[in-house]
Amino acid sequence: MKIDEDRFLSDLHTLRGFGAAGVGKGVVRPAYSPADVDARKWLAGKMQEAGLRVEMDAMGNLFGLAEGPSILMGSHSDSQPEGGWLDGALGVIAALEVARASRAAGGPAISVVSFQDEEGRFGVTTGSAVWGGHLSLAEADKLTDHVGAALGDAREAVAHMVTGDVSPDQFSGFVELHIEQGPTLDTSGEQIGVVTEIVGIRDMKITFEGQQNHAGTTPMHLRRDAFQAVSSFNALLNDRLRNVVTPQTVWTIGHVSLHPNASSIVPGRAVFSMQWRDGQTDRLARMETVIRETATEVAEAQGMSLSFGPMLGLEPVTMDNSLCAALEAGAEAVAPGNWRKMPSGALHDATNVSRHLPVAMLFVPSIGGLSHTFEEDTREDDLVAGVEVLAKAVAALGSGA
Ligand code: GLV
Ligand code: MN
Ligand code: MN
């Protein structure tokens, strides 16, 4: 099977053109935005050109299907509100290239997917969560983004492309190539990571409601300032989690919305995202207890009312042994002695797909360990090495995986 490097890199750059923004190779292509829909239309054309049958389900997950049983490969083509050109896009275009090369060589049948809203504009990996059966379409439709738009309304943007459900029964396994999005491979100088497991995640919105008031006339001791509550909560939480976490555990307040968000008004309401990730389900649960208790304590001490939004989450998932073995053999052939096995701290569609199919993942280095920023990038020879490993692995597996 012969990978066409130039065709692969050229398609990757073309995809970046949909929503290109910021410095370097930045992208703004959130789920269901015009750039996302245009990118999906272009991808559908590329799938068709590659001899694949194009299907889209109600969520906007886009499939290019081979005839008969096949291996499914791909990732997502939506981006963070400020994202890089490779997060998800690499896995989709690599899958397309391997599907084309395999077909030309008479190799195993490869189908291609670009899942929708992996980046969680509306939740956590919502497109593959619905396809994988973790979330019903009706539940997903009720999810809202940070400005209150509902997923059920947003997905109207792809309604004209929807063909129907795509059954997982036709696939023997799922393989996803992705950039690492962290510093491990970049620091060690290794070219390939074969993923062993993907961490679990919990994500919910928390609201502190105090009293909006005048910032000049309200004495400090009489204030019920929602920002002060968030600030105290954050400081206390960092302290209290110390006894629960490991050096691999992470937690993030990434979105804060203050009302009314004006210099001369004591903020009356703060709504913020609270997200935490770890490889152990029981640790995720212990962290939840600490988070809820700390928020309750701060609310009581500062005269706030407190509410918690719905808890979203995914469990940690282990990769399939025989798919991993094929990726490891491919990694050793392409980068002898220069690859490692490693866990993934980022979430991926593979987590949801694992409810239906054996799954495995491959990483290539992220320069400077940067991702979810316009600065995200990977050296071209590393991108190509990742595709070569995929090609070797699927050639060894055959369509029956
Ligand atoms: C997905 O990009 C994640 O947040 O890990
Ligand atoms: Mn991604
Ligand atoms: Mn991402």
mmCIF file of C-alpha atoms and ligand atoms in Angstrom:
data_model
loop_
_atom_site.group_PDB
_atom_site.id
_atom_site.type_symbol
_atom_site.label_atom_id
_atom_site.label_comp_id
_atom_site.label_asym_id
_atom_site.label_seq_id
_atom_site.Cartn_x
_atom_site.Cartn_y
_atom_site.Cartn_z
ATOM 1 C CA MET A 1 0.000 0.000 0.000
ATOM 2 C CA LYS A 2 1.521 3.322 -1.081
ATOM 3 C CA ILE A 3 0.659 6.512 0.796
ATOM 4 C CA ASP A 4 0.657 9.660 -1.367
ATOM 5 C CA GLU A 5 2.328 12.169 0.974
ATOM 6 C CA ASP A 6 1.654 15.189 -1.214
ATOM 7 C CA ARG A 7 -2.035 14.380 -1.650
ATOM 8 C CA PHE A 8 -2.389 13.786 2.113
ATOM 9 C CA LEU A 9 -0.665 17.052 3.100
ATOM 10 C CA SER A 10 -2.487 19.044 0.436
ATOM 11 C CA ASP A 11 -5.890 17.780 1.669
ATOM 12 C CA LEU A 12 -4.916 18.582 5.252
ATOM 13 C CA HIS A 13 -4.075 22.172 4.251
ATOM 14 C CA THR A 14 -7.298 22.496 2.243
ATOM 15 C CA LEU A 15 -9.335 21.417 5.275
ATOM 16 C CA ARG A 16 -7.526 24.066 7.350
ATOM 17 C CA GLY A 17 -8.880 26.653 4.885
ATOM 18 C CA PHE A 18 -12.392 26.143 6.310
ATOM 19 C CA GLY A 19 -12.369 28.505 9.286
ATOM 20 C CA ALA A 20 -8.682 29.460 9.001
ATOM 21 C CA ALA A 21 -8.014 32.090 11.669
ATOM 22 C CA GLY A 22 -5.404 33.640 13.872
ATOM 23 C CA VAL A 23 -1.667 33.364 13.606
ATOM 24 C CA GLY A 24 0.128 30.317 12.211
ATOM 25 C CA LYS A 25 -2.264 27.551 11.272
ATOM 26 C CA GLY A 26 -5.161 28.428 13.596
ATOM 27 C CA VAL A 27 -8.740 27.331 12.954
ATOM 28 C CA VAL A 28 -12.163 28.447 14.213
ATOM 29 C CA ARG A 29 -14.598 25.724 13.104
ATOM 30 C CA PRO A 30 -16.974 24.926 15.956
ATOM 31 C CA ALA A 31 -19.658 22.289 15.460
ATOM 32 C CA TYR A 32 -22.499 23.369 13.109
ATOM 33 C CA SER A 33 -20.867 26.730 12.270
ATOM 34 C CA PRO A 34 -20.867 27.681 8.555
ATOM 35 C CA ALA A 35 -17.164 26.710 8.372
ATOM 36 C CA ASP A 36 -17.917 23.287 9.889
ATOM 37 C CA VAL A 37 -20.811 22.653 7.488
ATOM 38 C CA ASP A 38 -18.726 23.761 4.460
ATOM 39 C CA ALA A 39 -15.860 21.516 5.603
ATOM 40 C CA ARG A 40 -18.250 18.567 5.891
ATOM 41 C CA LYS A 41 -19.529 19.238 2.348
ATOM 42 C CA TRP A 42 -15.965 19.298 1.030
ATOM 43 C CA LEU A 43 -15.099 16.117 2.941
ATOM 44 C CA ALA A 44 -18.193 14.395 1.569
ATOM 45 C CA GLY A 45 -16.943 15.203 -1.957
ATOM 46 C CA LYS A 46 -13.494 13.771 -1.141
ATOM 47 C CA MET A 47 -15.093 10.602 0.238
ATOM 48 C CA GLN A 48 -17.145 10.211 -2.923
ATOM 49 C CA GLU A 49 -14.054 10.743 -5.108
ATOM 50 C CA ALA A 50 -12.377 7.981 -3.084
ATOM 51 C CA GLY A 51 -15.174 5.572 -4.054
ATOM 52 C CA LEU A 52 -16.879 5.653 -0.638
ATOM 53 C CA ARG A 53 -20.645 5.929 -0.121
ATOM 54 C CA VAL A 54 -21.444 9.134 1.780
ATOM 55 C CA GLU A 55 -23.885 9.009 4.695
ATOM 56 C CA MET A 56 -24.639 11.496 7.476
ATOM 57 C CA ASP A 57 -26.657 10.772 10.602
ATOM 58 C CA ALA A 58 -28.964 13.233 12.378
ATOM 59 C CA MET A 59 -26.125 14.551 14.597
ATOM 60 C CA GLY A 60 -24.029 15.422 11.543
ATOM 61 C CA ASN A 61 -21.540 12.563 11.927
ATOM 62 C CA LEU A 62 -20.225 12.137 8.361
ATOM 63 C CA PHE A 63 -19.302 8.661 7.068
ATOM 64 C CA GLY A 64 -17.633 7.506 3.847
ATOM 65 C CA LEU A 65 -18.533 3.831 3.657
ATOM 66 C CA ALA A 66 -16.680 1.060 1.861
ATOM 67 C CA GLU A 67 -18.654 -1.876 0.406
ATOM 68 C CA GLY A 68 -19.153 -4.787 2.800
ATOM 69 C CA PRO A 69 -17.318 -5.298 6.103
ATOM 70 C CA SER A 70 -14.602 -2.720 6.741
ATOM 71 C CA ILE A 71 -12.338 -1.132 9.323
ATOM 72 C CA LEU A 72 -13.577 2.302 10.418
ATOM 73 C CA MET A 73 -10.963 5.042 10.700
ATOM 74 C CA GLY A 74 -11.214 8.758 11.370
ATOM 75 C CA SER A 75 -11.728 11.394 14.063
ATOM 76 C CA HIS A 76 -13.533 14.770 13.990
ATOM 77 C CA SER A 77 -13.403 17.937 11.878
ATOM 78 C CA ASP A 78 -15.042 20.423 14.263
ATOM 79 C CA SER A 79 -12.672 22.624 16.316
ATOM 80 C CA GLN A 80 -12.458 24.394 19.649
ATOM 81 C CA PRO A 81 -13.547 28.088 19.636
ATOM 82 C CA GLU A 82 -9.800 28.744 19.109
ATOM 83 C CA GLY A 83 -8.201 25.604 17.770
ATOM 84 C CA GLY A 84 -5.362 24.251 15.706
ATOM 85 C CA TRP A 85 -5.377 22.763 12.211
ATOM 86 C CA LEU A 86 -4.618 19.177 13.258
ATOM 87 C CA ASP A 87 -6.818 18.387 16.266
ATOM 88 C CA GLY A 88 -9.220 15.860 14.731
ATOM 89 C CA ALA A 89 -8.519 16.963 11.137
ATOM 90 C CA LEU A 90 -5.356 14.844 11.033
ATOM 91 C CA GLY A 91 -7.261 11.651 11.881
ATOM 92 C CA VAL A 92 -9.941 12.333 9.269
ATOM 93 C CA ILE A 93 -7.562 13.138 6.395
ATOM 94 C CA ALA A 94 -5.193 10.288 7.365
ATOM 95 C CA ALA A 95 -8.165 7.895 7.239
ATOM 96 C CA LEU A 96 -9.137 9.233 3.816
ATOM 97 C CA GLU A 97 -5.585 8.748 2.535
ATOM 98 C CA VAL A 98 -5.319 5.194 3.897
ATOM 99 C CA ALA A 99 -8.759 4.364 2.424
ATOM 100 C CA ARG A 100 -7.608 5.612 -1.004
ATOM 101 C CA ALA A 101 -4.223 3.896 -0.835
ATOM 102 C CA SER A 102 -5.699 0.612 0.362
ATOM 103 C CA ARG A 103 -8.313 0.611 -2.382
ATOM 104 C CA ALA A 104 -5.671 1.306 -5.025
ATOM 105 C CA ALA A 105 -3.528 -1.548 -3.688
ATOM 106 C CA GLY A 106 -6.437 -4.000 -3.378
ATOM 107 C CA GLY A 107 -5.968 -3.929 0.424
ATOM 108 C CA PRO A 108 -8.520 -4.119 3.231
ATOM 109 C CA ALA A 109 -11.754 -2.101 2.937
ATOM 110 C CA ILE A 110 -11.530 1.128 4.952
ATOM 111 C CA SER A 111 -14.460 3.377 5.872
ATOM 112 C CA VAL A 112 -13.900 6.952 7.019
ATOM 113 C CA VAL A 113 -15.698 9.040 9.645
ATOM 114 C CA SER A 114 -15.687 12.637 10.801
ATOM 115 C CA PHE A 115 -17.652 12.766 14.064
ATOM 116 C CA GLN A 116 -19.548 15.928 15.046
ATOM 117 C CA ASP A 117 -18.942 18.152 18.092
ATOM 118 C CA GLU A 118 -16.040 16.150 19.502
ATOM 119 C CA GLU A 119 -14.846 19.426 20.992
ATOM 120 C CA GLY A 120 -17.952 19.657 23.125
ATOM 121 C CA ARG A 121 -19.564 22.927 22.131
ATOM 122 C CA PHE A 122 -22.651 21.272 23.640
ATOM 123 C CA GLY A 123 -21.201 18.743 26.068
ATOM 124 C CA VAL A 124 -18.493 16.096 25.853
ATOM 125 C CA THR A 125 -17.797 14.488 22.423
ATOM 126 C CA THR A 126 -21.528 14.709 21.667
ATOM 127 C CA GLY A 127 -21.561 13.363 18.073
ATOM 128 C CA SER A 128 -19.827 10.087 18.853
ATOM 129 C CA ALA A 129 -21.605 9.920 22.232
ATOM 130 C CA VAL A 130 -24.923 9.708 20.377
ATOM 131 C CA TRP A 131 -23.555 7.289 17.731
ATOM 132 C CA GLY A 132 -22.085 5.118 20.487
ATOM 133 C CA GLY A 133 -25.357 5.043 22.440
ATOM 134 C CA HIS A 134 -23.962 6.860 25.486
ATOM 135 C CA LEU A 135 -26.478 9.676 24.935
ATOM 136 C CA SER A 136 -29.862 9.641 23.176
ATOM 137 C CA LEU A 137 -30.556 12.148 20.417
ATOM 138 C CA ALA A 138 -33.395 13.551 22.530
ATOM 139 C CA GLU A 139 -31.031 14.116 25.494
ATOM 140 C CA ALA A 140 -28.388 15.639 23.225
ATOM 141 C CA ASP A 141 -30.918 18.029 21.687
ATOM 142 C CA LYS A 142 -31.508 19.624 25.092
ATOM 143 C CA LEU A 143 -27.823 20.435 25.672
ATOM 144 C CA THR A 144 -26.920 24.113 25.342
ATOM 145 C CA ASP A 145 -23.691 25.920 24.518
ATOM 146 C CA HIS A 146 -22.203 28.774 26.568
ATOM 147 C CA VAL A 147 -24.526 31.350 25.010
ATOM 148 C CA GLY A 148 -27.652 29.251 25.504
ATOM 149 C CA ALA A 149 -28.124 27.869 21.959
ATOM 150 C CA ALA A 150 -29.626 24.359 21.986
ATOM 151 C CA LEU A 151 -28.006 21.509 20.074
ATOM 152 C CA GLY A 152 -31.419 20.527 18.717
ATOM 153 C CA ASP A 153 -31.642 23.901 16.962
ATOM 154 C CA ALA A 154 -27.972 24.052 15.934
ATOM 155 C CA ARG A 155 -28.086 20.725 14.092
ATOM 156 C CA GLU A 156 -30.631 22.198 11.653
ATOM 157 C CA ALA A 157 -27.511 23.522 9.911
ATOM 158 C CA VAL A 158 -26.723 20.018 8.610
ATOM 159 C CA ALA A 159 -30.311 18.781 8.163
ATOM 160 C CA HIS A 160 -30.061 19.046 4.366
ATOM 161 C CA MET A 161 -27.138 16.581 4.339
ATOM 162 C CA VAL A 162 -28.649 13.950 6.652
ATOM 163 C CA THR A 163 -29.277 10.533 5.083
ATOM 164 C CA GLY A 164 -30.045 8.413 8.174
ATOM 165 C CA ASP A 165 -28.496 6.167 10.824
ATOM 166 C CA VAL A 166 -25.230 4.346 10.153
ATOM 167 C CA SER A 167 -25.001 0.905 11.758
ATOM 168 C CA PRO A 168 -21.780 -0.040 13.564
ATOM 169 C CA ASP A 169 -22.362 -3.704 12.575
ATOM 170 C CA GLN A 170 -20.530 -3.284 9.284
ATOM 171 C CA PHE A 171 -17.251 -2.346 11.001
ATOM 172 C CA SER A 172 -14.709 -4.727 12.547
ATOM 173 C CA GLY A 173 -12.814 -2.101 14.546
ATOM 174 C CA PHE A 174 -11.954 1.601 14.841
ATOM 175 C CA VAL A 175 -8.506 3.174 14.581
ATOM 176 C CA GLU A 176 -7.927 6.907 15.219
ATOM 177 C CA LEU A 177 -4.746 8.846 14.517
ATOM 178 C CA HIS A 178 -4.438 12.073 16.532
ATOM 179 C CA ILE A 179 -1.839 14.589 17.588
ATOM 180 C CA GLU A 180 -0.705 13.978 21.173
ATOM 181 C CA GLN A 181 -1.730 17.482 22.364
ATOM 182 C CA GLY A 182 0.726 17.233 25.263
ATOM 183 C CA PRO A 183 4.481 17.371 25.874
ATOM 184 C CA THR A 184 5.495 13.685 26.206
ATOM 185 C CA LEU A 185 6.642 12.798 22.671
ATOM 186 C CA ASP A 186 7.977 16.276 21.930
ATOM 187 C CA THR A 187 10.119 16.134 25.067
ATOM 188 C CA SER A 188 11.414 12.592 24.529
ATOM 189 C CA GLY A 189 12.038 13.075 20.801
ATOM 190 C CA GLU A 190 10.017 9.946 19.972
ATOM 191 C CA GLN A 191 7.932 9.960 16.788
ATOM 192 C CA ILE A 192 4.929 7.760 17.623
ATOM 193 C CA GLY A 193 2.776 6.998 20.666
ATOM 194 C CA VAL A 194 0.562 3.906 20.756
ATOM 195 C CA VAL A 195 -2.272 4.724 23.153
ATOM 196 C CA THR A 196 -2.936 2.290 26.005
ATOM 197 C CA GLU A 197 -5.998 3.963 27.564
ATOM 198 C CA ILE A 198 -8.015 7.193 27.483
ATOM 199 C CA VAL A 199 -8.791 8.955 30.760
ATOM 200 C CA GLY A 200 -12.302 9.522 32.100
ATOM 201 C CA ILE A 201 -13.889 12.963 32.376
ATOM 202 C CA ARG A 202 -16.586 14.772 34.365
ATOM 203 C CA ASP A 203 -17.937 18.165 33.362
ATOM 204 C CA MET A 204 -20.691 20.323 34.846
ATOM 205 C CA LYS A 205 -21.771 23.934 35.169
ATOM 206 C CA ILE A 206 -21.915 25.544 38.618
ATOM 207 C CA THR A 207 -23.847 28.736 39.408
ATOM 208 C CA PHE A 208 -23.347 31.110 42.364
ATOM 209 C CA GLU A 209 -26.118 33.669 42.712
ATOM 210 C CA GLY A 210 -25.536 36.638 45.070
ATOM 211 C CA GLN A 211 -26.777 40.229 44.841
ATOM 212 C CA GLN A 212 -26.054 42.544 41.932
ATOM 213 C CA ASN A 213 -25.329 46.030 43.263
ATOM 214 C CA HIS A 214 -23.492 49.344 42.825
ATOM 215 C CA ALA A 215 -19.674 48.969 42.858
ATOM 216 C CA GLY A 216 -19.123 52.443 44.385
ATOM 217 C CA THR A 217 -21.671 52.550 47.148
ATOM 218 C CA THR A 218 -21.919 48.979 48.435
ATOM 219 C CA PRO A 219 -19.590 48.510 51.439
ATOM 220 C CA MET A 220 -17.336 45.492 51.183
ATOM 221 C CA HIS A 221 -18.830 43.765 54.208
ATOM 222 C CA LEU A 222 -22.365 43.985 52.767
ATOM 223 C CA ARG A 223 -21.559 42.563 49.346
ATOM 224 C CA ARG A 224 -22.699 39.200 48.017
ATOM 225 C CA ASP A 225 -20.287 39.212 45.071
ATOM 226 C CA ALA A 226 -20.543 36.124 42.839
ATOM 227 C CA PHE A 227 -17.024 36.588 41.477
ATOM 228 C CA GLN A 228 -15.583 36.563 44.987
ATOM 229 C CA ALA A 229 -17.381 33.260 45.526
ATOM 230 C CA VAL A 230 -15.788 31.727 42.399
ATOM 231 C CA SER A 231 -12.409 33.016 43.465
ATOM 232 C CA SER A 232 -12.710 31.542 46.992
ATOM 233 C CA PHE A 233 -14.058 28.276 45.610
ATOM 234 C CA ASN A 234 -11.088 27.911 43.249
ATOM 235 C CA ALA A 235 -8.489 28.574 45.951
ATOM 236 C CA LEU A 236 -10.137 26.216 48.442
ATOM 237 C CA LEU A 237 -10.657 23.506 45.849
ATOM 238 C CA ASN A 238 -6.998 23.456 44.768
ATOM 239 C CA ASP A 239 -6.067 22.933 48.391
ATOM 240 C CA ARG A 240 -8.656 20.255 49.153
ATOM 241 C CA LEU A 241 -8.028 18.182 46.050
ATOM 242 C CA ARG A 242 -4.396 17.724 47.043
ATOM 243 C CA ASN A 243 -5.164 14.638 49.121
ATOM 244 C CA VAL A 244 -7.263 13.013 46.427
ATOM 245 C CA VAL A 245 -5.372 13.495 43.170
ATOM 246 C CA THR A 246 -2.256 12.047 41.491
ATOM 247 C CA PRO A 247 0.213 14.014 39.341
ATOM 248 C CA GLN A 248 -1.772 12.806 36.295
ATOM 249 C CA THR A 249 -5.130 14.136 37.544
ATOM 250 C CA VAL A 250 -6.272 17.451 36.024
ATOM 251 C CA TRP A 251 -9.101 19.894 36.722
ATOM 252 C CA THR A 252 -10.064 23.114 34.939
ATOM 253 C CA ILE A 253 -12.376 26.095 35.263
ATOM 254 C CA GLY A 254 -12.224 27.078 31.590
ATOM 255 C CA HIS A 255 -15.346 29.168 31.120
ATOM 256 C CA VAL A 256 -16.692 31.809 33.520
ATOM 257 C CA SER A 257 -19.692 33.953 32.758
ATOM 258 C CA LEU A 258 -20.287 36.906 35.098
ATOM 259 C CA HIS A 259 -23.551 38.802 35.110
ATOM 260 C CA PRO A 260 -23.789 41.530 34.056
ATOM 261 C CA ASN A 261 -20.006 41.681 33.534
ATOM 262 C CA ALA A 262 -19.514 45.431 33.979
ATOM 263 C CA SER A 263 -16.755 47.372 35.735
ATOM 264 C CA SER A 264 -19.055 49.312 38.052
ATOM 265 C CA ILE A 265 -21.419 46.545 39.063
ATOM 266 C CA VAL A 266 -20.872 44.016 41.854
ATOM 267 C CA PRO A 267 -21.592 40.812 39.893
ATOM 268 C CA GLY A 268 -24.783 39.136 41.011
ATOM 269 C CA ARG A 269 -24.315 35.855 39.199
ATOM 270 C CA ALA A 270 -21.413 33.653 38.108
ATOM 271 C CA VAL A 271 -21.881 30.548 35.967
ATOM 272 C CA PHE A 272 -18.712 28.536 35.387
ATOM 273 C CA SER A 273 -17.572 25.229 33.924
ATOM 274 C CA MET A 274 -15.970 22.709 36.268
ATOM 275 C CA GLN A 275 -14.172 19.897 34.472
ATOM 276 C CA TRP A 276 -11.955 17.128 35.879
ATOM 277 C CA ARG A 277 -10.173 14.120 34.355
ATOM 278 C CA ASP A 278 -8.486 11.014 35.705
ATOM 279 C CA GLY A 279 -7.834 7.407 34.721
ATOM 280 C CA GLN A 280 -9.760 6.012 37.755
ATOM 281 C CA THR A 281 -13.548 6.157 38.035
ATOM 282 C CA ASP A 282 -13.478 6.076 41.840
ATOM 283 C CA ARG A 283 -11.116 9.048 41.966
ATOM 284 C CA LEU A 284 -13.448 10.995 39.641
ATOM 285 C CA ALA A 285 -16.244 10.280 42.132
ATOM 286 C CA ARG A 286 -14.172 11.369 45.150
ATOM 287 C CA MET A 287 -13.294 14.592 43.341
ATOM 288 C CA GLU A 288 -16.979 15.198 42.680
ATOM 289 C CA THR A 289 -17.708 14.954 46.408
ATOM 290 C CA VAL A 290 -14.949 17.476 47.216
ATOM 291 C CA ILE A 291 -16.183 19.833 44.479
ATOM 292 C CA ARG A 292 -19.799 19.751 45.655
ATOM 293 C CA GLU A 293 -18.859 20.123 49.331
ATOM 294 C CA THR A 294 -16.477 23.016 48.682
ATOM 295 C CA ALA A 295 -19.024 24.896 46.571
ATOM 296 C CA THR A 296 -21.700 24.372 49.243
ATOM 297 C CA GLU A 297 -19.396 25.646 51.973
ATOM 298 C CA VAL A 298 -18.467 28.781 49.985
ATOM 299 C CA ALA A 299 -22.113 29.458 49.140
ATOM 300 C CA GLU A 300 -23.099 29.245 52.806
ATOM 301 C CA ALA A 301 -20.205 31.427 53.985
ATOM 302 C CA GLN A 302 -20.834 34.145 51.381
ATOM 303 C CA GLY A 303 -24.633 34.184 51.257
ATOM 304 C CA MET A 304 -24.927 32.757 47.766
ATOM 305 C CA SER A 305 -27.516 30.462 46.359
ATOM 306 C CA LEU A 306 -25.870 27.556 44.566
ATOM 307 C CA SER A 307 -26.931 25.249 41.754
ATOM 308 C CA PHE A 308 -25.235 22.456 39.846
ATOM 309 C CA GLY A 309 -25.996 21.728 36.172
ATOM 310 C CA PRO A 310 -26.291 18.225 34.697
ATOM 311 C CA MET A 311 -23.203 16.062 35.170
ATOM 312 C CA LEU A 312 -21.677 15.058 31.822
ATOM 313 C CA GLY A 313 -18.924 12.496 31.591
ATOM 314 C CA LEU A 314 -17.222 9.530 30.039
ATOM 315 C CA GLU A 315 -15.539 6.590 31.741
ATOM 316 C CA PRO A 316 -11.868 5.692 31.256
ATOM 317 C CA VAL A 317 -11.392 3.215 28.386
ATOM 318 C CA THR A 318 -8.647 0.672 27.622
ATOM 319 C CA MET A 319 -7.555 0.119 24.011
ATOM 320 C CA ASP A 320 -7.988 -3.237 22.257
ATOM 321 C CA ASN A 321 -4.951 -5.540 22.522
ATOM 322 C CA SER A 322 -4.878 -6.940 19.026
ATOM 323 C CA LEU A 323 -5.418 -3.562 17.322
ATOM 324 C CA CYS A 324 -2.662 -2.138 19.556
ATOM 325 C CA ALA A 325 -0.333 -4.983 18.591
ATOM 326 C CA ALA A 326 -0.826 -4.109 14.904
ATOM 327 C CA LEU A 327 -0.098 -0.420 15.620
ATOM 328 C CA GLU A 328 2.974 -1.349 17.689
ATOM 329 C CA ALA A 329 4.353 -3.492 14.844
ATOM 330 C CA GLY A 330 3.677 -0.618 12.429
ATOM 331 C CA ALA A 331 5.379 1.867 14.769
ATOM 332 C CA GLU A 332 8.458 -0.348 15.062
ATOM 333 C CA ALA A 333 8.658 -0.665 11.267
ATOM 334 C CA VAL A 334 8.324 3.099 10.637
ATOM 335 C CA ALA A 335 10.224 4.463 13.683
ATOM 336 C CA PRO A 336 12.404 1.626 15.003
ATOM 337 C CA GLY A 337 13.095 2.101 18.724
ATOM 338 C CA ASN A 338 11.611 5.587 18.545
ATOM 339 C CA TRP A 339 8.047 5.137 19.797
ATOM 340 C CA ARG A 340 6.322 4.416 23.102
ATOM 341 C CA LYS A 341 3.083 3.173 24.624
ATOM 342 C CA MET A 342 1.269 5.958 26.502
ATOM 343 C CA PRO A 343 -2.102 6.946 28.000
ATOM 344 C CA SER A 344 -4.215 9.763 26.547
ATOM 345 C CA GLY A 345 -5.126 12.679 28.814
ATOM 346 C CA ALA A 346 -7.251 14.190 26.031
ATOM 347 C CA LEU A 347 -10.706 12.822 25.280
ATOM 348 C CA HIS A 348 -11.347 11.210 21.920
ATOM 349 C CA ASP A 349 -14.217 9.801 19.870
ATOM 350 C CA ALA A 350 -12.614 6.362 20.335
ATOM 351 C CA THR A 351 -14.011 6.353 23.899
ATOM 352 C CA ASN A 352 -17.601 6.371 22.612
ATOM 353 C CA VAL A 353 -16.896 4.073 19.672
ATOM 354 C CA SER A 354 -15.555 1.470 22.141
ATOM 355 C CA ARG A 355 -19.158 0.763 23.186
ATOM 356 C CA HIS A 356 -19.652 -0.858 19.742
ATOM 357 C CA LEU A 357 -16.219 -1.840 18.457
ATOM 358 C CA PRO A 358 -12.638 -2.706 19.444
ATOM 359 C CA VAL A 359 -10.711 0.582 19.283
ATOM 360 C CA ALA A 360 -7.096 1.752 19.156
ATOM 361 C CA MET A 361 -5.309 5.079 18.799
ATOM 362 C CA LEU A 362 -2.006 6.406 17.594
ATOM 363 C CA PHE A 363 -0.310 9.715 18.502
ATOM 364 C CA VAL A 364 2.247 11.879 16.725
ATOM 365 C CA PRO A 365 4.106 14.680 18.586
ATOM 366 C CA SER A 366 2.727 18.169 19.177
ATOM 367 C CA ILE A 367 5.435 20.825 18.871
ATOM 368 C CA GLY A 368 5.960 22.407 22.301
ATOM 369 C CA GLY A 369 3.128 20.214 23.651
ATOM 370 C CA LEU A 370 0.639 22.869 22.459
ATOM 371 C CA SER A 371 -2.973 22.236 21.406
ATOM 372 C CA HIS A 372 -6.395 23.923 21.785
ATOM 373 C CA THR A 373 -4.583 27.078 20.659
ATOM 374 C CA PHE A 374 -3.852 28.629 17.243
ATOM 375 C CA GLU A 375 -0.182 27.754 17.851
ATOM 376 C CA GLU A 376 -0.756 23.975 17.634
ATOM 377 C CA ASP A 377 1.504 22.266 15.047
ATOM 378 C CA THR A 378 3.361 19.048 14.190
ATOM 379 C CA ARG A 379 6.375 18.496 11.901
ATOM 380 C CA GLU A 380 5.418 17.224 8.428
ATOM 381 C CA ASP A 381 7.622 14.149 8.664
ATOM 382 C CA ASP A 382 5.856 13.183 11.910
ATOM 383 C CA LEU A 383 2.433 13.620 10.276
ATOM 384 C CA VAL A 384 3.472 11.381 7.407
ATOM 385 C CA ALA A 385 5.022 8.825 9.792
ATOM 386 C CA GLY A 386 1.666 8.560 11.575
ATOM 387 C CA VAL A 387 -0.138 7.792 8.305
ATOM 388 C CA GLU A 388 2.533 5.219 7.370
ATOM 389 C CA VAL A 389 2.032 3.427 10.692
ATOM 390 C CA LEU A 390 -1.748 3.382 10.152
ATOM 391 C CA ALA A 391 -1.298 1.979 6.652
ATOM 392 C CA LYS A 392 1.017 -0.786 7.853
ATOM 393 C CA ALA A 393 -1.326 -1.686 10.690
ATOM 394 C CA VAL A 394 -4.464 -1.962 8.556
ATOM 395 C CA ALA A 395 -2.599 -3.897 5.842
ATOM 396 C CA ALA A 396 -1.616 -6.411 8.536
ATOM 397 C CA LEU A 397 -5.128 -6.536 10.020
ATOM 398 C CA GLY A 398 -7.213 -6.993 6.854
ATOM 399 C CA SER A 399 -10.870 -5.878 6.777
ATOM 400 C CA GLY A 400 -11.812 -8.509 9.369
ATOM 401 C CA ALA A 401 -9.464 -6.758 11.876
HETATM 402 C C1 GLV B 1 -11.017 17.043 23.487
HETATM 403 O O1 GLV B 1 -10.474 17.779 22.698
HETATM 404 C C2 GLV B 1 -10.673 17.146 24.894
HETATM 405 O O2 GLV B 1 -11.135 18.115 25.511
HETATM 406 O O3 GLV B 1 -9.888 16.336 25.370
HETATM 407 MN MN MN B 2 -9.399 15.969 18.945
HETATM 408 MN MN MN B 3 -9.614 18.908 20.915
#
